mmCIF file of C-alpha atoms in Angstrom:
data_model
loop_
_atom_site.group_PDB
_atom_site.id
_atom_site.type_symbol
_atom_site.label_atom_id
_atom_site.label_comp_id
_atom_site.label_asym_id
_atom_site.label_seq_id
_atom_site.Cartn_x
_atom_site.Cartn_y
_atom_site.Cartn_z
ATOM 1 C CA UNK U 1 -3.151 -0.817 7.046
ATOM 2 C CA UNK U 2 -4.482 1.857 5.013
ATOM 3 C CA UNK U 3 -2.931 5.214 4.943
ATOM 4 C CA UNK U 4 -4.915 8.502 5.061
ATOM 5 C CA UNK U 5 -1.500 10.501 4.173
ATOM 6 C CA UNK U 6 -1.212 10.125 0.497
ATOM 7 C CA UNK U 7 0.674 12.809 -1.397
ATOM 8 C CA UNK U 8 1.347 13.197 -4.808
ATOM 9 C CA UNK U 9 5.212 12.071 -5.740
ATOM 10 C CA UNK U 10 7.485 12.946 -8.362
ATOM 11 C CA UNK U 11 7.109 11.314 -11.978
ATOM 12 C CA UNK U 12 11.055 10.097 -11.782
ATOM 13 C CA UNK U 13 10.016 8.674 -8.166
ATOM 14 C CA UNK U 14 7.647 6.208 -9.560
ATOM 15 C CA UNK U 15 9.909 5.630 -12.986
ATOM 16 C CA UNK U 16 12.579 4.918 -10.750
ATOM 17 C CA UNK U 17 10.357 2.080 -8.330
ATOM 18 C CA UNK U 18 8.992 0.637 -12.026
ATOM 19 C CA UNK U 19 12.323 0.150 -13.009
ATOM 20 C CA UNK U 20 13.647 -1.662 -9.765
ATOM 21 C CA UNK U 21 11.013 -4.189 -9.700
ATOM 22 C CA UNK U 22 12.237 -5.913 -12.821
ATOM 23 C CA UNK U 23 14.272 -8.367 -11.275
ATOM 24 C CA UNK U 24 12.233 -8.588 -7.769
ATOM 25 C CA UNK U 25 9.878 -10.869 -5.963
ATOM 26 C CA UNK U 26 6.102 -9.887 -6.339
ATOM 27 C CA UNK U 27 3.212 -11.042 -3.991
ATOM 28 C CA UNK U 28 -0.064 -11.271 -5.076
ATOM 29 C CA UNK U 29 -3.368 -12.072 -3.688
ATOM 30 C CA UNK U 30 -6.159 -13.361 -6.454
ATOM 31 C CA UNK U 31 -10.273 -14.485 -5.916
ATOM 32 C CA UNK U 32 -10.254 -17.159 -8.600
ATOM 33 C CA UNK U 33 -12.950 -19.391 -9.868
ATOM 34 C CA UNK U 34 -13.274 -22.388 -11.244
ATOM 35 C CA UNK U 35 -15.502 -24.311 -13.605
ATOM 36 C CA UNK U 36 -16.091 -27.337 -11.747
ATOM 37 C CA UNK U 37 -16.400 -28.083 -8.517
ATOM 38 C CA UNK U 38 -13.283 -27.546 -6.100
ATOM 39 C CA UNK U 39 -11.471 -30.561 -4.585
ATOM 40 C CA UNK U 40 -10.722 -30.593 -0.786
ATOM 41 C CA UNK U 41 -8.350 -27.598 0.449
ATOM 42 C CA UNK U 42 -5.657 -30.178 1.291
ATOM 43 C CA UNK U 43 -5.986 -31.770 -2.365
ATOM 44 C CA UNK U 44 -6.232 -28.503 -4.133
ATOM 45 C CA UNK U 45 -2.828 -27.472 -2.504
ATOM 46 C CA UNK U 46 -1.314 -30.180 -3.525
ATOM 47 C CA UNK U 47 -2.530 -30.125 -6.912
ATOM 48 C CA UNK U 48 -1.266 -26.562 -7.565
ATOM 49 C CA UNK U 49 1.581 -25.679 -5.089
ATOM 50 C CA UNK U 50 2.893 -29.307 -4.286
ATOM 51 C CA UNK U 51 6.153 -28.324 -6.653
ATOM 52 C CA UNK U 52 8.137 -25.207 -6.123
ATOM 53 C CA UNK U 53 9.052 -22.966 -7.383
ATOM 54 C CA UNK U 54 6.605 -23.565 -10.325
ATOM 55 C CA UNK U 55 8.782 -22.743 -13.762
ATOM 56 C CA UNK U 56 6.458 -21.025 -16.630
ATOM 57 C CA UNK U 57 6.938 -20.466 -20.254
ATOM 58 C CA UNK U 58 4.529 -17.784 -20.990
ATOM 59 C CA UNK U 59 3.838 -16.518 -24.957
ATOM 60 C CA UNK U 60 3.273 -12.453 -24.801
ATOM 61 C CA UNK U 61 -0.102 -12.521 -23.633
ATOM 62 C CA UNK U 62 -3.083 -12.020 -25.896
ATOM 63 C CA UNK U 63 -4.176 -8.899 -24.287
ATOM 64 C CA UNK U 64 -0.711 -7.172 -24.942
ATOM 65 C CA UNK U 65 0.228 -8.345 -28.385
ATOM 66 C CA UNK U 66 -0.437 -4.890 -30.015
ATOM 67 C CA UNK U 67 2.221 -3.339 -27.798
ATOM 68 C CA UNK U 68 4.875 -6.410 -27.230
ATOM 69 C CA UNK U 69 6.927 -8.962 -28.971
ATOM 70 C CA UNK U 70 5.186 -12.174 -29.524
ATOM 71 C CA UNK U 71 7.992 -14.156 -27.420
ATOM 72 C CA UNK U 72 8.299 -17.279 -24.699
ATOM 73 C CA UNK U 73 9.150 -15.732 -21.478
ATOM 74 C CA UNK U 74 10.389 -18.141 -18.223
ATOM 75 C CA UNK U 75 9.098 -16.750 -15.041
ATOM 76 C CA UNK U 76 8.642 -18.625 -11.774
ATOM 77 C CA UNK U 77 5.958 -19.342 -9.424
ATOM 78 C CA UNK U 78 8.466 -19.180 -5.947
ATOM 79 C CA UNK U 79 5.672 -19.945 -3.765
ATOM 80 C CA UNK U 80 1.603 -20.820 -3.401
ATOM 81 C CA UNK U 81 -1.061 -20.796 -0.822
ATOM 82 C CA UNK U 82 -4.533 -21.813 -1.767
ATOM 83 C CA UNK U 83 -7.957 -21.516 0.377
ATOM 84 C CA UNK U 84 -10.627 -23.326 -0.801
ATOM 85 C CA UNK U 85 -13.800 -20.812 -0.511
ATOM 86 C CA UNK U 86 -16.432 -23.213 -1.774
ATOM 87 C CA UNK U 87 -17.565 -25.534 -4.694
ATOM 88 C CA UNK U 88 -16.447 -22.988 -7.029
ATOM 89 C CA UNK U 89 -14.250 -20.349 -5.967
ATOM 90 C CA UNK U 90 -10.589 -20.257 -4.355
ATOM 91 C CA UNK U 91 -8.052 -17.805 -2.818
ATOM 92 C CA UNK U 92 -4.586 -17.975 -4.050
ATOM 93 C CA UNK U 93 -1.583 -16.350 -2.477
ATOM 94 C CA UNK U 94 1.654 -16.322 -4.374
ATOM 95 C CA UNK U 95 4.787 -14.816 -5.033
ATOM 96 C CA UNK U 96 6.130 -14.853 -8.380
ATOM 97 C CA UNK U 97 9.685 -13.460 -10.212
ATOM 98 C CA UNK U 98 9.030 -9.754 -11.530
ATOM 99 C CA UNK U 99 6.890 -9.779 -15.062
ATOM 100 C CA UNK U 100 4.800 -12.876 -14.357
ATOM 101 C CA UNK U 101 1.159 -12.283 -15.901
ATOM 102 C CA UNK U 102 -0.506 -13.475 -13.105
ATOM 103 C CA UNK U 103 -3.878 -12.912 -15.186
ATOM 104 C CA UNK U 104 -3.057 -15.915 -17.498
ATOM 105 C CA UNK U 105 -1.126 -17.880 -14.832
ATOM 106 C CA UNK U 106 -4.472 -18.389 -13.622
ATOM 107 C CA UNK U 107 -6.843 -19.107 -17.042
ATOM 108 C CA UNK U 108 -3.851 -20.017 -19.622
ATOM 109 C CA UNK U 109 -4.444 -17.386 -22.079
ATOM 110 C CA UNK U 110 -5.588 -20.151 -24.981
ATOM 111 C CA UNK U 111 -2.455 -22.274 -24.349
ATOM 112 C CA UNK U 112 -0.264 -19.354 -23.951
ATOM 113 C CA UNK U 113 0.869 -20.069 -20.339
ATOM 114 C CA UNK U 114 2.103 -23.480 -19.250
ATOM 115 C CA UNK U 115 1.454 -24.584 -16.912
ATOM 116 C CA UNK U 116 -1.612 -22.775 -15.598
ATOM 117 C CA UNK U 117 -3.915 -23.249 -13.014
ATOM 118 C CA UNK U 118 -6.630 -24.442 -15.591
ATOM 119 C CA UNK U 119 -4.344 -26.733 -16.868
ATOM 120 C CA UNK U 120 -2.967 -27.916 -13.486
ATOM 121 C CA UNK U 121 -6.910 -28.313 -12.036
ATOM 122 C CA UNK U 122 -7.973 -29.478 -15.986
ATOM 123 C CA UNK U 123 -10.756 -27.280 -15.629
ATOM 124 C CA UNK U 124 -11.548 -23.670 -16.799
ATOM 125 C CA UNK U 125 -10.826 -21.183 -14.367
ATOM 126 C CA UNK U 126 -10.611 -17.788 -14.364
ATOM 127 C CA UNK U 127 -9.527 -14.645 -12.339
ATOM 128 C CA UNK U 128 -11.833 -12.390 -10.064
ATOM 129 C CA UNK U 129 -9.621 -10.435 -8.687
ATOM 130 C CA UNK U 130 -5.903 -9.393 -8.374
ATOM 131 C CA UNK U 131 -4.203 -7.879 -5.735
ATOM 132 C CA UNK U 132 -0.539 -6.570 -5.774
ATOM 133 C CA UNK U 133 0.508 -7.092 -1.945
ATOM 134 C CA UNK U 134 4.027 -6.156 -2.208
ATOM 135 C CA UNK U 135 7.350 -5.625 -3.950
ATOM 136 C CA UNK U 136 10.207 -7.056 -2.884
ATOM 137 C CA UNK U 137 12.953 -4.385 -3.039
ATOM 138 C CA UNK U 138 16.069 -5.889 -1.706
#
């Protein structure tokens, strides 16, 4: 639920939950959309969540070149759930190891992410919306 309590917390509070999620389990929630038109729910799970958990290699993003090293990263896809909205758009629901760019998961990034979603549905897709649902801490 949503909380109507929100305080302000310490800088070192929030340092110190940046630097445990590192080497945790993130869920994420994403409005995607795709290029061409969707196959069945059934067939577009199977398509993209038919093989876990999903291993990437995934060259420092485009978007963050200026401030990273220009290096292949392995992160994992540990689990996806897809909902087919309608002909064009989809839900996806996933949980990923700690410094996954979701963002390009989803579109590729040019090439830079494989395997991708695009690449997966051969089609270009691209990302709505993200949603961090949780950290897992322990």
């Amino acid at each position: 639920g949503i909380c109507s309590k929100l305080t302000f917390c310490p800088a070192k509070d929030f340092s110190n939950l940046q630097a445990d999620t590192e080497s945790k389990v993130k869920y994420y929630g994403c409005h995607c959309w795709s290029k061409a038109v969707l196959p069945s729910n059934d067939e577009l799970q199977m398509k993209l969540g038919s093989s876990l958990p999903i291993k990437l290699q995934q060259r420092t993003p485009v978007r963050v070149l200026h401030r990273r090293p220009n290096i292949i990263r392995d992160r994992y896809i540990l689990s996806l759930k897809c909902t087919r909205l309608d002909d064009h758009n989809f839900q996806l629901h996933l949980s990923t190891s700690a410094g996954t760019y979701v963002k390009e998961f989803v579109h590729g990034d040019l090439g830079r992410t494989k395997p991708s979603v695009a690449g997966l549905l051969g089609t270009t897709t691209d990302i709505l919306q993200l949603d961090c649902e949780g950290i897992q801490l322990s």
